[in-house]
Amino acid sequence: MECNVAIIGMHDYLDGDLPREEAQQLQAHLRSCPSCMARFEQLERTEALLYNALEHAPAIPAYDQAASAKLTERIMSQLPKEKITRQNRRGALRYLYKYPGLAVAALFVVVMLGSFISMWQQDSKLVISGEGEVLQQVVIEGKKVTIPEGVHVKGNLIVENGEADVRGEVEGNVTVIDGSLNLASTGYITGQQRTIDQALDWFWFKVTQSFSGLAS
Amino acid sequence: MNLLEARLARLALKGDQRAFAELVELYQDKLFHMAYRMLNNRQEAEDVVQETFLRVHKNLERYDESLKFSTWIYRIATNLCIDRLRKRKPTYSLDAESNDHEGLDGYSMIPSDNRTPESEMLLSETQRIIHEAIDSLAPKYKTVMMLRYIQELSLQEISDVLDMPVTTIKTRVHRGRDFLRKKLEHKL
């Protein structure tokens, strides 16, 4: 056995960590190597001194029973009187802590609702949209959109916040939002005619419109 | 033993002050002893013990019962001691290991400041020499040696307390022991 291996073995032995077989090899080496034997004896003595000095250390001055009791008192008096635990938090807040997704969803709904309502209320002006040909032939008087008698238009017409008066022929859809649709006896609409005045309908219409817009 | 402590910890968490007082009673003197040996100063040792219990109290709900209670409390206390030792030392590069001292870093070459005015009542010159030698150990070795010789923890337990691999602990015990052997060999 090499001396450096033996030295590691000595420490392991003192740690109570050396297998029996290796301990026997170490013993054999120590018998034949005086310098390792000397070192081992020193280490053994150091170990004994350390245990003796630390484990059975003399009492620390001025740390007697009274001092110990005083420290205990100091520790106990410094503790917070009432522990703030999770249970003390207010109900709703705790709910949000527990389900962060819920908080996000709630916030989303609030924001969406807000912008939706403001968008809906904003649109009180008359808006007409439709294909070019249609727009050229309609007559606008205040909030009234008229398709004059005898006129034949091709295309869709959308009127927002106004009254549509159809006297001529429309070859397409006519949609009125927040207003009324008046179809004269001379008027004729080949496509669908719809009147929307409910928020939800309006919203749904906007959505389908933007989607069909994307598709086309 | 561990069951008792875990139970006390659970009661203390529910706000039972008496259960916490029992934990204090179980560990206060052990912790004080170790902190005093680490810091060599009575006032600081008391502060560390107090701070340890405050932290234990504050973090009771985070106590993981798979860890021994003693491991947890020693971990908190040793970290506080190491922090204080680090703050004391000057900041120039001491962590560079020097070859002359077989892996002991520069900390060990600085004489520890003897802050204790109340010089300890050591019964013999031998004891004084041993304590001086221990004080000259670098914090990282000192911590391991204290846990080993004062608290008589196994290498595995020390590795749990310090959250380091057992092989590291083993190396530190070996180096610390050898350092002390050299320090003591001519004097005793």
Tab-separated table of C-alpha atoms in Angstrom:
chain	number	residue	atom	x	y	z
A	1	MET	CA	0.000	0.000	0.000
A	2	GLU	CA	1.204	3.450	-0.923
A	3	CYS	CA	1.600	6.023	1.837
A	4	ASN	CA	-0.865	8.493	0.267
A	5	VAL	CA	-3.510	5.792	0.043
A	6	ALA	CA	-2.776	4.913	3.647
A	7	ILE	CA	-3.331	8.533	4.739
A	8	ILE	CA	-6.788	8.607	3.186
A	9	GLY	CA	-7.436	5.273	4.850
A	10	MET	CA	-6.475	6.735	8.228
A	11	HIS	CA	-9.058	9.508	7.919
A	12	ASP	CA	-11.702	7.102	6.735
A	13	TYR	CA	-10.902	4.893	9.682
A	14	LEU	CA	-11.320	7.821	12.075
A	15	ASP	CA	-14.605	8.677	10.371
A	16	GLY	CA	-15.712	5.124	11.025
A	17	ASP	CA	-15.930	4.677	7.318
A	18	LEU	CA	-13.255	2.127	6.479
A	19	PRO	CA	-14.338	-1.370	5.471
A	20	ARG	CA	-12.875	-4.163	7.573
A	21	GLU	CA	-10.786	-5.572	4.774
A	22	GLU	CA	-9.151	-2.228	4.015
A	23	ALA	CA	-8.577	-1.634	7.710
A	24	GLN	CA	-6.533	-4.803	7.792
A	25	GLN	CA	-4.465	-3.623	4.841
A	26	LEU	CA	-3.927	-0.314	6.582
A	27	GLN	CA	-2.822	-2.059	9.712
A	28	ALA	CA	-0.295	-4.067	7.743
A	29	HIS	CA	1.055	-0.900	6.169
A	30	LEU	CA	1.330	0.921	9.491
A	31	ARG	CA	3.392	-1.938	10.913
A	32	SER	CA	5.891	-1.631	8.119
A	33	CYS	CA	5.956	2.191	7.777
A	34	PRO	CA	7.098	4.135	10.847
A	35	SER	CA	6.317	7.575	9.383
A	36	CYS	CA	2.732	6.591	8.612
A	37	MET	CA	2.442	5.064	12.052
A	38	ALA	CA	3.609	8.352	13.595
A	39	ARG	CA	1.131	10.278	11.527
A	40	PHE	CA	-1.686	7.977	12.451
A	41	GLU	CA	-0.904	8.362	16.134
A	42	GLN	CA	-0.930	12.135	15.781
A	43	LEU	CA	-4.269	12.032	14.031
A	44	GLU	CA	-5.714	9.771	16.676
A	45	ARG	CA	-4.545	12.124	19.375
A	46	THR	CA	-5.958	15.149	17.540
A	47	GLU	CA	-9.273	13.376	17.209
A	48	ALA	CA	-9.375	12.570	20.902
A	49	LEU	CA	-8.404	16.118	21.844
A	50	LEU	CA	-11.100	17.590	19.625
A	51	TYR	CA	-13.806	15.424	21.082
A	52	ASN	CA	-12.581	16.170	24.527
A	53	ALA	CA	-12.279	19.907	23.982
A	54	LEU	CA	-15.539	20.390	22.128
A	55	GLU	CA	-17.886	17.745	23.315
A	56	HIS	CA	-17.021	17.996	26.947
A	57	ALA	CA	-16.133	21.626	26.653
A	58	PRO	CA	-15.889	23.579	29.837
A	59	ALA	CA	-18.918	25.662	30.572
A	60	ILE	CA	-18.952	28.915	28.726
A	61	PRO	CA	-18.475	31.716	31.220
A	62	ALA	CA	-21.614	33.520	32.234
A	63	TYR	CA	-23.763	31.110	30.252
A	64	ASP	CA	-25.263	29.213	33.129
A	65	GLN	CA	-28.819	28.090	33.723
A	66	ALA	CA	-29.981	31.587	34.541
A	67	ALA	CA	-28.491	32.985	31.323
A	68	SER	CA	-30.034	30.151	29.357
A	69	ALA	CA	-33.451	30.851	30.866
A	70	LYS	CA	-33.074	34.521	30.096
A	71	LEU	CA	-32.274	33.771	26.468
A	72	THR	CA	-35.323	31.511	26.259
A	73	GLU	CA	-37.431	34.326	27.598
A	74	ARG	CA	-35.968	36.746	25.082
A	75	ILE	CA	-36.668	34.367	22.204
A	76	MET	CA	-40.248	33.717	23.278
A	77	SER	CA	-40.994	37.394	23.810
A	78	GLN	CA	-39.700	38.320	20.375
A	79	LEU	CA	-42.030	35.966	18.558
A	80	PRO	CA	-44.879	37.608	16.677
A	81	LYS	CA	-47.968	37.321	18.854
A	82	GLU	CA	-50.350	36.162	16.198
A	83	LYS	CA	-49.273	34.141	13.314
A	84	ILE	CA	-50.601	35.361	10.021
A	85	THR	CA	-51.523	32.239	8.180
A	86	ARG	CA	-53.075	31.739	4.807
A	87	GLN	CA	-56.448	31.117	6.412
A	88	ASN	CA	-56.628	34.690	7.655
A	89	ARG	CA	-56.589	36.198	4.232
A	90	ARG	CA	-59.900	37.432	2.975
A	91	GLY	CA	-62.042	34.936	1.104
A	92	ALA	CA	-62.193	36.425	-2.347
A	93	LEU	CA	-58.534	37.311	-2.333
A	94	ARG	CA	-57.642	33.809	-1.305
A	95	TYR	CA	-59.721	32.495	-4.174
A	96	LEU	CA	-57.737	34.554	-6.619
A	97	TYR	CA	-54.477	33.383	-5.051
A	98	LYS	CA	-55.645	29.836	-5.488
A	99	TYR	CA	-56.820	30.182	-9.066
A	100	PRO	CA	-54.742	32.776	-10.898
A	101	GLY	CA	-56.388	31.741	-14.175
A	102	LEU	CA	-59.703	32.912	-12.820
A	103	ALA	CA	-58.280	36.348	-12.134
A	104	VAL	CA	-56.968	36.588	-15.674
A	105	ALA	CA	-60.297	35.481	-17.156
A	106	ALA	CA	-62.231	37.971	-14.996
A	107	LEU	CA	-59.975	40.809	-16.046
A	108	PHE	CA	-60.322	39.821	-19.692
A	109	VAL	CA	-64.109	39.838	-19.515
A	110	VAL	CA	-64.151	43.245	-17.823
A	111	VAL	CA	-61.880	44.796	-20.426
A	112	MET	CA	-63.727	43.228	-23.351
A	113	LEU	CA	-67.107	44.287	-22.017
A	114	GLY	CA	-65.866	47.816	-21.531
A	115	SER	CA	-64.533	48.236	-25.027
A	116	PHE	CA	-67.561	46.508	-26.497
A	117	ILE	CA	-70.001	48.839	-24.770
A	118	SER	CA	-68.041	51.924	-25.694
A	119	MET	CA	-67.861	50.748	-29.304
A	120	TRP	CA	-71.590	50.178	-29.392
A	121	GLN	CA	-72.475	53.558	-27.938
A	122	GLN	CA	-70.012	55.417	-30.081
A	123	ASP	CA	-71.787	54.438	-33.277
A	124	SER	CA	-74.691	56.845	-33.253
A	125	LYS	CA	-73.708	58.432	-36.555
A	126	LEU	CA	-75.216	57.317	-39.810
A	127	VAL	CA	-72.985	54.893	-41.567
A	128	ILE	CA	-73.651	53.438	-44.954
A	129	SER	CA	-71.593	50.786	-46.519
A	130	GLY	CA	-71.976	48.756	-49.630
A	131	GLU	CA	-70.523	48.172	-53.013
A	132	GLY	CA	-69.646	51.217	-55.098
A	133	GLU	CA	-72.507	50.917	-57.508
A	134	VAL	CA	-75.069	50.813	-54.734
A	135	LEU	CA	-73.694	53.859	-52.962
A	136	GLN	CA	-73.809	55.942	-56.103
A	137	GLN	CA	-77.494	55.420	-56.555
A	138	VAL	CA	-78.828	55.873	-53.041
A	139	VAL	CA	-80.207	59.184	-51.864
A	140	ILE	CA	-79.333	60.330	-48.377
A	141	GLU	CA	-81.511	62.827	-46.553
A	142	GLY	CA	-80.552	63.320	-42.929
A	143	LYS	CA	-80.857	59.886	-41.417
A	144	LYS	CA	-82.879	58.456	-44.198
A	145	VAL	CA	-81.349	56.404	-46.937
A	146	THR	CA	-83.540	56.001	-49.941
A	147	ILE	CA	-83.270	53.824	-52.969
A	148	PRO	CA	-85.480	55.709	-55.392
A	149	GLU	CA	-88.301	54.144	-57.277
A	150	GLY	CA	-87.401	52.572	-60.578
A	151	VAL	CA	-83.739	52.234	-59.673
A	152	HIS	CA	-82.173	48.805	-59.898
A	153	VAL	CA	-78.996	48.269	-57.910
A	154	LYS	CA	-76.751	45.291	-57.719
A	155	GLY	CA	-74.942	44.618	-54.467
A	156	ASN	CA	-75.281	44.594	-50.680
A	157	LEU	CA	-76.224	47.582	-48.596
A	158	ILE	CA	-75.648	48.148	-44.914
A	159	VAL	CA	-77.157	51.083	-43.060
A	160	GLU	CA	-76.168	51.840	-39.475
A	161	ASN	CA	-78.090	54.225	-37.248
A	162	GLY	CA	-80.472	55.223	-39.917
A	163	GLU	CA	-83.649	54.446	-41.755
A	164	ALA	CA	-83.597	52.569	-45.007
A	165	ASP	CA	-86.388	53.238	-47.452
A	166	VAL	CA	-86.331	50.827	-50.292
A	167	ARG	CA	-88.487	51.907	-53.225
A	168	GLY	CA	-86.476	50.487	-56.066
A	169	GLU	CA	-85.004	47.039	-56.636
A	170	VAL	CA	-81.961	45.740	-54.754
A	171	GLU	CA	-80.248	42.674	-56.082
A	172	GLY	CA	-78.490	41.728	-52.853
A	173	ASN	CA	-78.801	41.889	-49.061
A	174	VAL	CA	-80.046	44.858	-47.119
A	175	THR	CA	-79.090	45.097	-43.474
A	176	VAL	CA	-80.175	47.808	-41.086
A	177	ILE	CA	-78.510	48.224	-37.718
A	178	ASP	CA	-80.192	50.305	-35.038
A	179	GLY	CA	-82.733	51.668	-37.378
A	180	SER	CA	-85.664	50.653	-39.444
A	181	LEU	CA	-86.175	49.118	-42.798
A	182	ASN	CA	-89.013	50.304	-44.868
A	183	LEU	CA	-89.826	48.326	-47.941
A	184	ALA	CA	-92.195	50.178	-50.279
A	185	SER	CA	-94.683	48.320	-52.456
A	186	THR	CA	-92.570	49.212	-55.456
A	187	GLY	CA	-89.407	48.070	-53.743
A	188	TYR	CA	-87.923	44.658	-54.087
A	189	ILE	CA	-84.968	42.961	-52.365
A	190	THR	CA	-83.649	39.785	-53.903
A	191	GLY	CA	-81.277	38.899	-51.062
A	192	GLN	CA	-81.843	38.847	-47.314
A	193	GLN	CA	-83.269	41.735	-45.431
A	194	ARG	CA	-82.341	42.098	-41.814
A	195	THR	CA	-82.877	44.554	-39.046
A	196	ILE	CA	-80.502	44.401	-36.113
A	197	ASP	CA	-80.995	46.411	-32.990
A	198	GLN	CA	-79.830	44.235	-30.169
A	199	ALA	CA	-76.332	44.409	-28.820
A	200	LEU	CA	-75.775	40.706	-29.080
A	201	ASP	CA	-77.050	40.523	-32.660
A	202	TRP	CA	-74.954	43.478	-33.548
A	203	PHE	CA	-71.914	41.881	-32.002
A	204	TRP	CA	-72.542	38.591	-33.773
A	205	PHE	CA	-73.052	40.406	-37.033
A	206	LYS	CA	-69.763	42.264	-36.587
A	207	VAL	CA	-67.953	39.046	-35.907
A	208	THR	CA	-69.425	37.158	-38.872
A	209	GLN	CA	-68.842	40.133	-41.058
A	210	SER	CA	-65.184	40.401	-40.176
A	211	PHE	CA	-64.797	36.691	-40.730
A	212	SER	CA	-66.466	36.691	-44.095
A	213	GLY	CA	-64.395	39.746	-44.880
A	214	LEU	CA	-61.283	37.769	-44.106
A	215	ALA	CA	-62.467	34.849	-46.142
A	216	SER	CA	-63.201	36.834	-49.265
B	1	MET	CA	-37.244	11.897	18.603
B	2	ASN	CA	-37.843	13.173	15.135
B	3	LEU	CA	-41.512	12.320	15.443
B	4	LEU	CA	-41.797	14.355	18.602
B	5	GLU	CA	-40.154	17.357	16.987
B	6	ALA	CA	-42.281	17.129	13.860
B	7	ARG	CA	-45.360	16.990	16.074
B	8	LEU	CA	-44.198	19.990	18.089
B	9	ALA	CA	-43.525	21.868	14.876
B	10	ARG	CA	-47.037	21.118	13.651
B	11	LEU	CA	-48.574	22.290	16.934
B	12	ALA	CA	-46.456	25.423	16.889
B	13	LEU	CA	-47.644	26.140	13.382
B	14	LYS	CA	-51.213	26.097	14.670
B	15	GLY	CA	-50.213	28.797	17.108
B	16	ASP	CA	-49.368	26.677	20.139
B	17	GLN	CA	-46.728	28.746	21.928
B	18	ARG	CA	-45.984	26.025	24.452
B	19	ALA	CA	-45.057	23.589	21.727
B	20	PHE	CA	-42.669	26.136	20.301
B	21	ALA	CA	-41.208	26.738	23.753
B	22	GLU	CA	-40.456	23.030	23.925
B	23	LEU	CA	-38.578	23.189	20.653
B	24	VAL	CA	-36.612	26.133	22.008
B	25	GLU	CA	-35.794	24.162	25.104
B	26	LEU	CA	-34.634	21.184	23.059
B	27	TYR	CA	-32.276	23.142	20.843
B	28	GLN	CA	-31.378	26.439	22.439
B	29	ASP	CA	-28.327	25.298	24.377
B	30	LYS	CA	-27.016	23.054	21.609
B	31	LEU	CA	-27.257	25.908	19.151
B	32	PHE	CA	-25.738	28.367	21.558
B	33	HIS	CA	-22.835	26.068	22.187
B	34	MET	CA	-22.103	25.679	18.515
B	35	ALA	CA	-22.590	29.349	17.718
B	36	TYR	CA	-20.303	30.322	20.563
B	37	ARG	CA	-17.573	27.992	19.314
B	38	MET	CA	-18.005	29.340	15.798
B	39	LEU	CA	-18.082	33.019	16.637
B	40	ASN	CA	-16.139	33.097	19.851
B	41	ASN	CA	-18.395	35.793	21.160
B	42	ARG	CA	-21.192	35.357	23.608
B	43	GLN	CA	-23.383	38.226	22.525
B	44	GLU	CA	-23.182	37.264	18.876
B	45	ALA	CA	-23.876	33.643	19.703
B	46	GLU	CA	-27.025	34.640	21.590
B	47	ASP	CA	-28.124	36.803	18.684
B	48	VAL	CA	-27.637	33.933	16.271
B	49	VAL	CA	-29.672	31.582	18.453
B	50	GLN	CA	-32.463	34.120	18.727
B	51	GLU	CA	-32.457	34.817	14.989
B	52	THR	CA	-32.510	31.082	14.287
B	53	PHE	CA	-35.660	30.565	16.331
B	54	LEU	CA	-37.324	33.591	14.808
B	55	ARG	CA	-36.686	32.176	11.355
B	56	VAL	CA	-37.888	28.754	12.377
B	57	HIS	CA	-41.082	30.295	13.714
B	58	LYS	CA	-41.624	32.370	10.625
B	59	ASN	CA	-41.046	29.475	8.249
B	60	LEU	CA	-42.796	26.689	10.123
B	61	GLU	CA	-45.372	26.316	7.393
B	62	ARG	CA	-42.592	25.707	4.919
B	63	TYR	CA	-40.918	23.045	7.048
B	64	ASP	CA	-40.559	19.918	4.979
B	65	GLU	CA	-41.107	16.928	7.214
B	66	SER	CA	-39.006	14.682	5.044
B	67	LEU	CA	-36.070	16.593	6.494
B	68	LYS	CA	-35.133	15.936	10.095
B	69	PHE	CA	-36.058	18.877	12.278
B	70	SER	CA	-32.520	18.961	13.671
B	71	THR	CA	-31.090	19.113	10.150
B	72	TRP	CA	-33.323	22.034	9.339
B	73	ILE	CA	-32.537	24.032	12.462
B	74	TYR	CA	-28.789	23.370	12.215
B	75	ARG	CA	-28.900	24.514	8.622
B	76	ILE	CA	-30.450	27.835	9.592
B	77	ALA	CA	-28.057	28.340	12.496
B	78	THR	CA	-24.885	27.428	10.603
B	79	ASN	CA	-25.826	29.710	7.738
B	80	LEU	CA	-26.261	32.587	10.158
B	81	CYS	CA	-22.895	31.848	11.757
B	82	ILE	CA	-21.135	31.622	8.410
B	83	ASP	CA	-22.685	34.935	7.336
B	84	ARG	CA	-21.340	36.613	10.432
B	85	LEU	CA	-17.885	35.110	10.017
B	86	ARG	CA	-17.749	36.230	6.385
B	87	LYS	CA	-18.753	39.779	7.273
B	88	ARG	CA	-15.974	40.012	9.801
B	89	LYS	CA	-13.218	39.115	7.451
B	90	PRO	CA	-11.560	41.621	5.147
B	91	THR	CA	-12.601	41.293	1.536
B	92	TYR	CA	-9.375	40.731	-0.334
B	93	SER	CA	-9.078	37.430	-2.085
B	94	LEU	CA	-8.913	34.839	0.572
B	95	ASP	CA	-10.631	32.091	-1.266
B	96	ALA	CA	-7.601	31.452	-3.409
B	97	GLU	CA	-6.208	28.259	-2.046
B	98	SER	CA	-2.556	28.346	-1.205
B	99	ASN	CA	-0.303	25.395	-1.766
B	100	ASP	CA	1.713	25.860	1.393
B	101	HIS	CA	-1.263	25.130	3.497
B	102	GLU	CA	-2.600	22.075	1.779
B	103	GLY	CA	-5.849	23.408	0.501
B	104	LEU	CA	-6.712	25.629	3.389
B	105	ASP	CA	-7.523	29.007	2.009
B	106	GLY	CA	-6.358	32.399	3.150
B	107	TYR	CA	-8.992	32.682	5.841
B	108	SER	CA	-7.044	30.344	7.996
B	109	MET	CA	-3.941	32.506	7.790
B	110	ILE	CA	-5.603	35.491	9.360
B	111	PRO	CA	-5.589	35.386	13.096
B	112	SER	CA	-9.158	35.259	14.255
B	113	ASP	CA	-10.187	38.376	16.025
B	114	ASN	CA	-10.696	37.554	19.611
B	115	ARG	CA	-13.793	39.483	20.346
B	116	THR	CA	-14.441	37.934	23.675
B	117	PRO	CA	-13.682	40.307	26.461
B	118	GLU	CA	-14.941	37.699	28.863
B	119	SER	CA	-11.994	35.457	28.319
B	120	GLU	CA	-13.014	31.889	28.691
B	121	MET	CA	-12.278	29.973	31.810
B	122	LEU	CA	-10.047	27.332	30.364
B	123	LEU	CA	-8.810	24.911	32.867
B	124	SER	CA	-5.540	24.159	31.211
B	125	GLU	CA	-3.023	25.386	28.713
B	126	THR	CA	-3.892	22.359	26.587
B	127	GLN	CA	-7.477	23.466	26.236
B	128	ARG	CA	-6.420	26.984	25.358
B	129	ILE	CA	-4.142	25.700	22.596
B	130	ILE	CA	-6.843	23.467	21.158
B	131	HIS	CA	-9.408	26.240	21.079
B	132	GLU	CA	-6.938	28.595	19.453
B	133	ALA	CA	-6.201	26.012	16.801
B	134	ILE	CA	-9.907	25.534	16.111
B	135	ASP	CA	-10.420	29.266	15.857
B	136	SER	CA	-7.771	29.507	13.177
B	137	LEU	CA	-9.773	27.247	10.845
B	138	ALA	CA	-11.450	28.860	7.845
B	139	PRO	CA	-15.243	29.192	8.230
B	140	LYS	CA	-16.045	26.419	5.792
B	141	TYR	CA	-13.831	23.962	7.658
B	142	LYS	CA	-14.835	25.245	11.050
B	143	THR	CA	-18.516	24.690	10.304
B	144	VAL	CA	-17.943	21.093	9.313
B	145	MET	CA	-15.724	20.412	12.325
B	146	MET	CA	-18.264	21.939	14.719
B	147	LEU	CA	-21.098	19.852	13.373
B	148	ARG	CA	-18.882	16.805	13.533
B	149	TYR	CA	-17.421	17.244	16.996
B	150	ILE	CA	-19.951	19.310	18.933
B	151	GLN	CA	-23.202	18.020	17.530
B	152	GLU	CA	-21.620	14.665	16.700
B	153	LEU	CA	-23.385	14.432	13.378
B	154	SER	CA	-22.467	11.777	10.863
B	155	LEU	CA	-20.920	12.799	7.556
B	156	GLN	CA	-24.267	12.138	5.883
B	157	GLU	CA	-26.081	14.363	8.361
B	158	ILE	CA	-23.556	17.153	7.894
B	159	SER	CA	-24.028	16.856	4.153
B	160	ASP	CA	-27.794	17.237	4.675
B	161	VAL	CA	-27.361	20.275	6.910
B	162	LEU	CA	-24.992	22.066	4.567
B	163	ASP	CA	-26.698	20.745	1.452
B	164	MET	CA	-23.412	19.633	-0.026
B	165	PRO	CA	-22.247	16.248	-1.336
B	166	VAL	CA	-20.889	13.822	1.255
B	167	THR	CA	-17.600	13.649	-0.619
B	168	THR	CA	-17.092	17.378	-0.070
B	169	ILE	CA	-17.836	17.021	3.632
B	170	LYS	CA	-15.430	14.116	3.854
B	171	THR	CA	-12.664	16.113	2.220
B	172	ARG	CA	-13.267	19.000	4.594
B	173	VAL	CA	-13.196	16.798	7.665
B	174	HIS	CA	-9.950	15.237	6.460
B	175	ARG	CA	-8.316	18.557	5.689
B	176	GLY	CA	-9.560	20.160	8.868
B	177	ARG	CA	-8.303	17.273	10.934
B	178	ASP	CA	-4.949	17.298	9.249
B	179	PHE	CA	-4.669	21.075	9.665
B	180	LEU	CA	-5.316	20.728	13.384
B	181	ARG	CA	-2.898	17.831	13.641
B	182	LYS	CA	-0.139	20.036	12.247
B	183	LYS	CA	-1.086	22.938	14.489
B	184	LEU	CA	-1.130	20.809	17.583
B	185	GLU	CA	1.710	18.452	16.864
B	186	HIS	CA	4.503	20.739	18.091
B	187	LYS	CA	2.606	22.266	20.906
B	188	LEU	CA	1.325	19.258	22.705
